Amino acid sequence: MKIVVLVKEVPDTWGDRRLNLETGLLERGAGELVLDEIGERAIEVALTYAEANSGSEVVVLAMGPASVPTNLRKGLAMGADRAIHILDDALIGADTTLTATTLAAALSHEGFDLVIAGNVSTDGGGAVIPSMVAELLDVPAATGLSTVAITATDVTGRRDTEVGSYTVKAALPAVVSITEALPDARFPSFKGIMAAKKKPLDTLTLADLAATSGASGEDAHSIVISLAERPARAAGVTIVDEGDAGTQLAEFLAKNQLI
Amino acid sequence: MTDSSAPILVLVEVSPAGTVLPSAAGLLGAAAGIGTPVALVVAPAAVSAAAAERAAELGAARVLVADRPAGSPLLAPVVDALAAAAASVSPDAVLISSSSEGRDIAARFAVRSGAALAVDVVSVSRDEEGPVAHHSVYGGAYLVDSAATSGTLVATVRQGAIEARAAAQTPSIEQLDVTPSGKRDVEVVDYQATVTASDRPELRGAKTVVSGGRGVGSAENFALVEQLADALGAAVGASRAAVDAGYVPASYQVGQTGVTVSPRLYIAVGISGAIQHRAGMQTAKTIVAINKDADAPIFEIADFGVVGDLFTVVPQLIDAISAKKD
């Protein structure tokens, strides 16, 4: 079984996240760049299967700028076998269409039985890449799974939606995306961190992927046409309860016609 | 040349039981603001007529209907129908709910049709070149506008974000011919409808939200948060800490990895206000916080903060609200 895990480098949601008002791109110096947590959980799902099934291979795949390998090494330190970094200046500011086309090309180039991704990133929040990639590769996409059971021929899981809870099953090869209901990712061990330094981390460019991109060159794209920073919230009033705070709060709500 | 009567295709989501989901009203309202709303209803044949009439009531000038037979693959019938509808209607934009199903359908449809995809859109408008999508980025810290380089704009619209509503239309319902694409899809092994026991408002799109955090202390104590919510006719939310502690289900979670809300009033009870929580609620018009820790970051964004014991402040607040209502 060859499992490829899609991961993404994102600005840490615990820190300051800024956009450059000129370029519309992430201000990379503003906060720490980390692996999106949901991608780490996806790695955990892959490693849990691989540990129980000998002959499995886990590959972590990310597209992004020169900072990405540091974060891919974390996936290797957790226990993944190999990492692939897609690096190309033509991908700066990529929309979901270019991102999905590039990832699908890399997956065709690499080959896979199962692709595991997080259901939604903390920065873009689109939750569309797994299904876009599946459409490009013509494989089923079992997205938003809160449980995952992998066999040699298929993958089954629970998909909770706004209307109910589905149990869905996809024949391999397939793409799945997982939710944060799945277990936390393991911390890399010291041994894992040392081993990661010797594991293969390959870099691919768009030229390397040209033969398998499947892009027609005619796709329309989503582009940013304007960008503004929302004004910061004005400071309000804070009182310390001296026995009547609940009453005062009710007055505040009434005065502002919120009751 | 931009055409304010151009067709805007709206995918109306219908539950397996035939209920038109609440997102439809906002999608059709948004569509009416930039063109002529045309709805697509893909539902089991037995329930599609009623769903189509509901779509017209919510503002669809035309409703296209396609079958979604029981036992069919999870999403293929809907994606195929959307492709057929778009080919027939040639819309300026396709609006789809940013729901579990909607996102997957939009993703596959955008790829299949080569159309630009705008994600997690909070409103739409039109300029001289065509439809424009508006986004609220990084927990609402930035307002970003996007557009398609060419062709139809496909947009997933954040649930509960659109307040606009369209005027009801006389039903004009047409059956749509759909050629199955044969694309590989997942199989549905089992389905259990969610039983909604509560008559409280939905968290997404609620005018007032009362959320509880770790400070609430237990699942039993969470009843106090619910009582306050009921006194205000509010939806109930929670911080991730409260969800992780098992006080409430994950569907209550407001924040970076949960629901993003933008209500008129948000009351945070026993929530410290970690940046990941603030990302899901800081665009609320008025924010109220009750927390015993004066240094809690939630007070930095609160319009009215109370440093105190929630177990004395909240009951007093509920009593005072009840007294004012009488």
Short mmCIF file of C-alpha atoms in Angstrom, two decimals, chain A residues 11-21 26 37 41 95-97 100 119-129 131-144 156 159-171 173 175 180 184 218-231 233-241 243-254 256-259, chain B residues 15-16 21 68 74-75 79 98-101 103-104 107-108 110-112 114-120 127 132 136-151 156 159 182-194 204 208 232 240 253 256-258 264-265 267 274-276 279 282-288 290 299-309 312-313 316-317 320-321 324-325:
data_model
loop_
_atom_site.label_atom_id
_atom_site.label_comp_id
_atom_site.label_asym_id
_atom_site.label_seq_id
_atom_site.Cartn_x
_atom_site.Cartn_y
_atom_site.Cartn_z
CA PRO A 11 0.81 30.66 9.22
CA ASP A 12 0.44 29.46 12.81
CA THR A 13 -3.12 30.16 13.94
CA TRP A 14 -1.76 30.86 17.44
CA GLY A 15 0.18 33.84 16.09
CA ASP A 16 -0.27 36.98 14.05
CA ARG A 17 -1.42 36.33 10.49
CA ARG A 18 -0.98 39.15 7.98
CA LEU A 19 -1.58 39.70 4.30
CA ASN A 20 0.58 42.06 2.27
CA LEU A 21 -1.80 44.81 1.16
CA LEU A 26 0.86 36.07 3.02
CA GLU A 37 -2.53 20.63 12.27
CA ARG A 41 -3.51 14.20 11.79
CA ASP A 95 -5.61 29.66 -6.69
CA THR A 96 -7.33 26.38 -5.87
CA THR A 97 -7.45 25.36 -9.55
CA ALA A 100 -5.20 21.09 -7.42
CA ASN A 119 -10.61 18.28 5.32
CA VAL A 120 -10.01 22.01 5.51
CA SER A 121 -6.98 24.26 5.91
CA THR A 122 -6.82 26.93 8.59
CA ASP A 123 -5.78 29.65 6.14
CA GLY A 124 -7.75 29.24 2.91
CA GLY A 125 -10.65 27.42 4.53
CA GLY A 126 -11.94 26.22 1.16
CA ALA A 127 -12.08 22.46 1.82
CA VAL A 128 -12.10 21.87 -1.93
CA ILE A 129 -8.63 20.58 -2.83
CA SER A 131 -12.31 16.71 -4.31
CA MET A 132 -10.67 18.79 -7.04
CA VAL A 133 -7.68 16.45 -7.05
CA ALA A 134 -9.99 13.41 -7.13
CA GLU A 135 -11.91 14.85 -10.08
CA LEU A 136 -8.66 15.44 -11.97
CA LEU A 137 -7.44 11.92 -11.22
CA ASP A 138 -10.87 10.32 -11.77
CA VAL A 139 -10.88 8.55 -8.42
CA PRO A 140 -13.51 8.57 -5.65
CA ALA A 141 -13.18 11.15 -2.86
CA ALA A 142 -14.42 10.20 0.60
CA THR A 143 -14.18 13.57 2.32
CA GLY A 144 -14.78 14.81 5.84
CA THR A 156 -14.52 3.13 4.66
CA ARG A 159 -18.96 11.27 7.09
CA ASP A 160 -21.01 13.61 9.26
CA THR A 161 -22.78 16.36 7.33
CA GLU A 162 -25.40 19.02 8.01
CA VAL A 163 -28.20 16.50 7.40
CA GLY A 164 -26.93 13.29 8.88
CA SER A 165 -24.22 10.74 9.31
CA TYR A 166 -23.16 8.69 6.29
CA THR A 167 -21.00 5.61 6.19
CA VAL A 168 -19.18 5.77 2.88
CA LYS A 169 -16.89 3.35 1.10
CA ALA A 170 -14.46 4.01 -1.73
CA ALA A 171 -12.60 1.47 -3.82
CA PRO A 173 -7.20 4.07 -5.53
CA VAL A 175 -8.66 10.25 -2.04
CA GLU A 180 -10.13 16.75 13.64
CA ASP A 184 -3.95 13.91 17.61
CA GLU A 218 -7.40 27.09 -20.70
CA ASP A 219 -8.73 26.91 -17.15
CA ALA A 220 -10.07 30.14 -15.74
CA HIS A 221 -8.63 31.23 -12.41
CA SER A 222 -9.76 33.09 -9.32
CA ILE A 223 -7.74 36.27 -8.77
CA VAL A 224 -7.68 38.82 -5.96
CA ILE A 225 -8.90 42.19 -7.21
CA SER A 226 -8.84 44.16 -3.98
CA LEU A 227 -7.80 43.80 -0.38
CA ALA A 228 -8.34 45.79 2.79
CA GLU A 229 -7.61 45.35 6.46
CA ARG A 230 -10.66 45.41 8.69
CA PRO A 231 -10.35 48.20 11.27
CA ARG A 233 -12.22 46.71 17.26
CA ALA A 234 -12.53 49.72 19.53
CA ALA A 235 -11.90 48.93 23.18
CA GLY A 236 -15.04 48.54 25.27
CA VAL A 237 -15.88 48.69 28.96
CA THR A 238 -14.87 46.03 31.45
CA ILE A 239 -16.34 46.01 34.95
CA VAL A 240 -15.46 43.89 37.98
CA ASP A 241 -18.49 42.22 39.53
CA GLY A 243 -22.73 41.94 43.13
CA ASP A 244 -24.70 43.68 40.39
CA ALA A 245 -22.73 42.91 37.19
CA GLY A 246 -25.53 40.75 35.78
CA THR A 247 -27.98 43.62 36.21
CA GLN A 248 -25.55 46.13 34.69
CA LEU A 249 -24.97 43.81 31.73
CA ALA A 250 -28.73 43.51 31.18
CA GLU A 251 -28.90 47.35 31.19
CA PHE A 252 -26.13 47.48 28.57
CA LEU A 253 -27.99 44.98 26.37
CA ALA A 254 -31.29 46.85 26.76
CA ASN A 256 -28.25 48.77 22.77
CA GLN A 257 -31.56 47.14 21.86
CA LEU A 258 -30.04 43.67 22.09
CA ILE A 259 -32.78 42.19 24.27
CA SER B 15 -31.83 16.48 2.49
CA PRO B 16 -32.50 12.82 1.60
CA LEU B 21 -31.70 23.21 3.64
CA ARG B 68 -31.17 11.63 -7.25
CA LEU B 74 -22.82 9.87 -2.95
CA LEU B 75 -22.42 12.96 -5.15
CA VAL B 79 -22.27 17.03 -10.02
CA SER B 98 -19.95 25.93 1.58
CA SER B 99 -21.42 22.84 3.26
CA SER B 100 -20.01 19.32 3.44
CA GLU B 101 -21.69 18.36 0.17
CA ARG B 103 -17.83 22.12 -1.23
CA ASP B 104 -17.24 18.73 -2.81
CA ALA B 107 -14.79 21.43 -6.38
CA ARG B 108 -15.64 18.72 -8.89
CA ALA B 110 -15.22 23.77 -11.21
CA VAL B 111 -12.57 21.29 -12.37
CA ARG B 112 -14.89 19.60 -14.85
CA GLY B 114 -12.67 24.66 -16.24
CA ALA B 115 -14.33 27.46 -14.27
CA ALA B 116 -12.72 29.69 -11.65
CA LEU B 117 -13.58 28.75 -8.07
CA ALA B 118 -13.98 31.29 -5.25
CA VAL B 119 -14.15 29.66 -1.81
CA ASP B 120 -15.75 30.59 1.51
CA ASP B 127 -18.86 45.33 -11.22
CA VAL B 132 -17.27 39.72 -7.68
CA SER B 136 -13.50 37.54 5.10
CA VAL B 137 -9.97 36.22 5.63
CA TYR B 138 -7.93 35.18 8.70
CA GLY B 139 -10.84 35.29 11.10
CA GLY B 140 -12.19 38.48 9.55
CA ALA B 141 -8.94 40.47 9.84
CA TYR B 142 -8.98 41.15 6.09
CA LEU B 143 -11.64 41.79 3.48
CA VAL B 144 -10.63 40.35 0.11
CA ASP B 145 -12.45 40.64 -3.21
CA SER B 146 -11.89 38.13 -5.99
CA ALA B 147 -13.13 37.55 -9.52
CA ALA B 148 -12.76 35.04 -12.32
CA THR B 149 -10.17 35.73 -15.04
CA SER B 150 -12.80 34.62 -17.55
CA GLY B 151 -16.02 32.63 -17.81
CA THR B 156 -18.90 28.34 -2.31
CA GLN B 159 -23.35 29.22 5.60
CA GLY B 182 -19.52 7.78 -15.12
CA LYS B 183 -16.90 9.46 -12.90
CA ARG B 184 -15.80 7.27 -10.00
CA ASP B 185 -17.54 8.15 -6.73
CA VAL B 186 -17.98 6.75 -3.25
CA GLU B 187 -20.71 4.34 -2.29
CA VAL B 188 -23.13 5.06 0.54
CA VAL B 189 -23.14 2.08 2.92
CA ASP B 190 -25.37 3.61 5.56
CA TYR B 191 -27.14 6.88 6.36
CA GLN B 192 -28.67 8.08 9.61
CA ALA B 193 -30.50 11.39 9.54
CA THR B 194 -29.57 13.80 12.30
CA ARG B 204 -24.70 29.52 11.53
CA THR B 208 -27.46 36.15 18.81
CA LEU B 232 -32.24 35.73 24.53
CA ARG B 240 -12.83 24.18 21.38
CA GLN B 253 -17.57 24.64 18.18
CA GLN B 256 -10.77 28.59 13.62
CA THR B 257 -11.60 24.93 13.08
CA GLY B 258 -15.28 25.16 13.89
CA ARG B 264 -25.41 40.99 16.15
CA LEU B 265 -24.58 39.89 19.71
CA ILE B 267 -21.81 36.44 24.58
CA ALA B 274 -7.64 32.17 22.59
CA ILE B 275 -6.79 33.55 19.16
CA GLN B 276 -8.28 30.45 17.52
CA ALA B 279 -10.99 33.90 14.62
CA GLN B 282 -14.51 38.56 16.24
CA THR B 283 -16.63 40.05 13.46
CA ALA B 284 -19.70 39.99 15.74
CA LYS B 285 -21.26 43.44 16.00
CA THR B 286 -21.34 43.46 19.79
CA ILE B 287 -19.22 41.18 21.97
CA VAL B 288 -19.90 40.53 25.66
CA ILE B 290 -17.97 37.02 31.30
CA PHE B 299 -11.66 41.26 27.21
CA GLU B 300 -9.40 42.88 24.58
CA ILE B 301 -12.19 42.59 22.00
CA ALA B 302 -15.25 42.78 24.27
CA ASP B 303 -17.58 45.77 24.05
CA PHE B 304 -18.78 44.92 27.54
CA GLY B 305 -16.72 42.71 29.82
CA VAL B 306 -17.55 41.37 33.26
CA VAL B 307 -14.78 40.11 35.48
CA GLY B 308 -16.63 37.81 37.83
CA ASP B 309 -17.94 34.36 38.67
CA THR B 312 -23.43 34.31 40.00
CA VAL B 313 -23.35 36.75 37.07
CA GLN B 316 -28.57 37.39 37.70
CA LEU B 317 -28.37 38.33 34.01
CA ALA B 320 -32.74 40.77 34.72
CA ILE B 321 -33.45 39.88 31.07
CA LYS B 324 -37.08 43.51 31.23
CA LYS B 325 -39.11 41.35 28.90
#
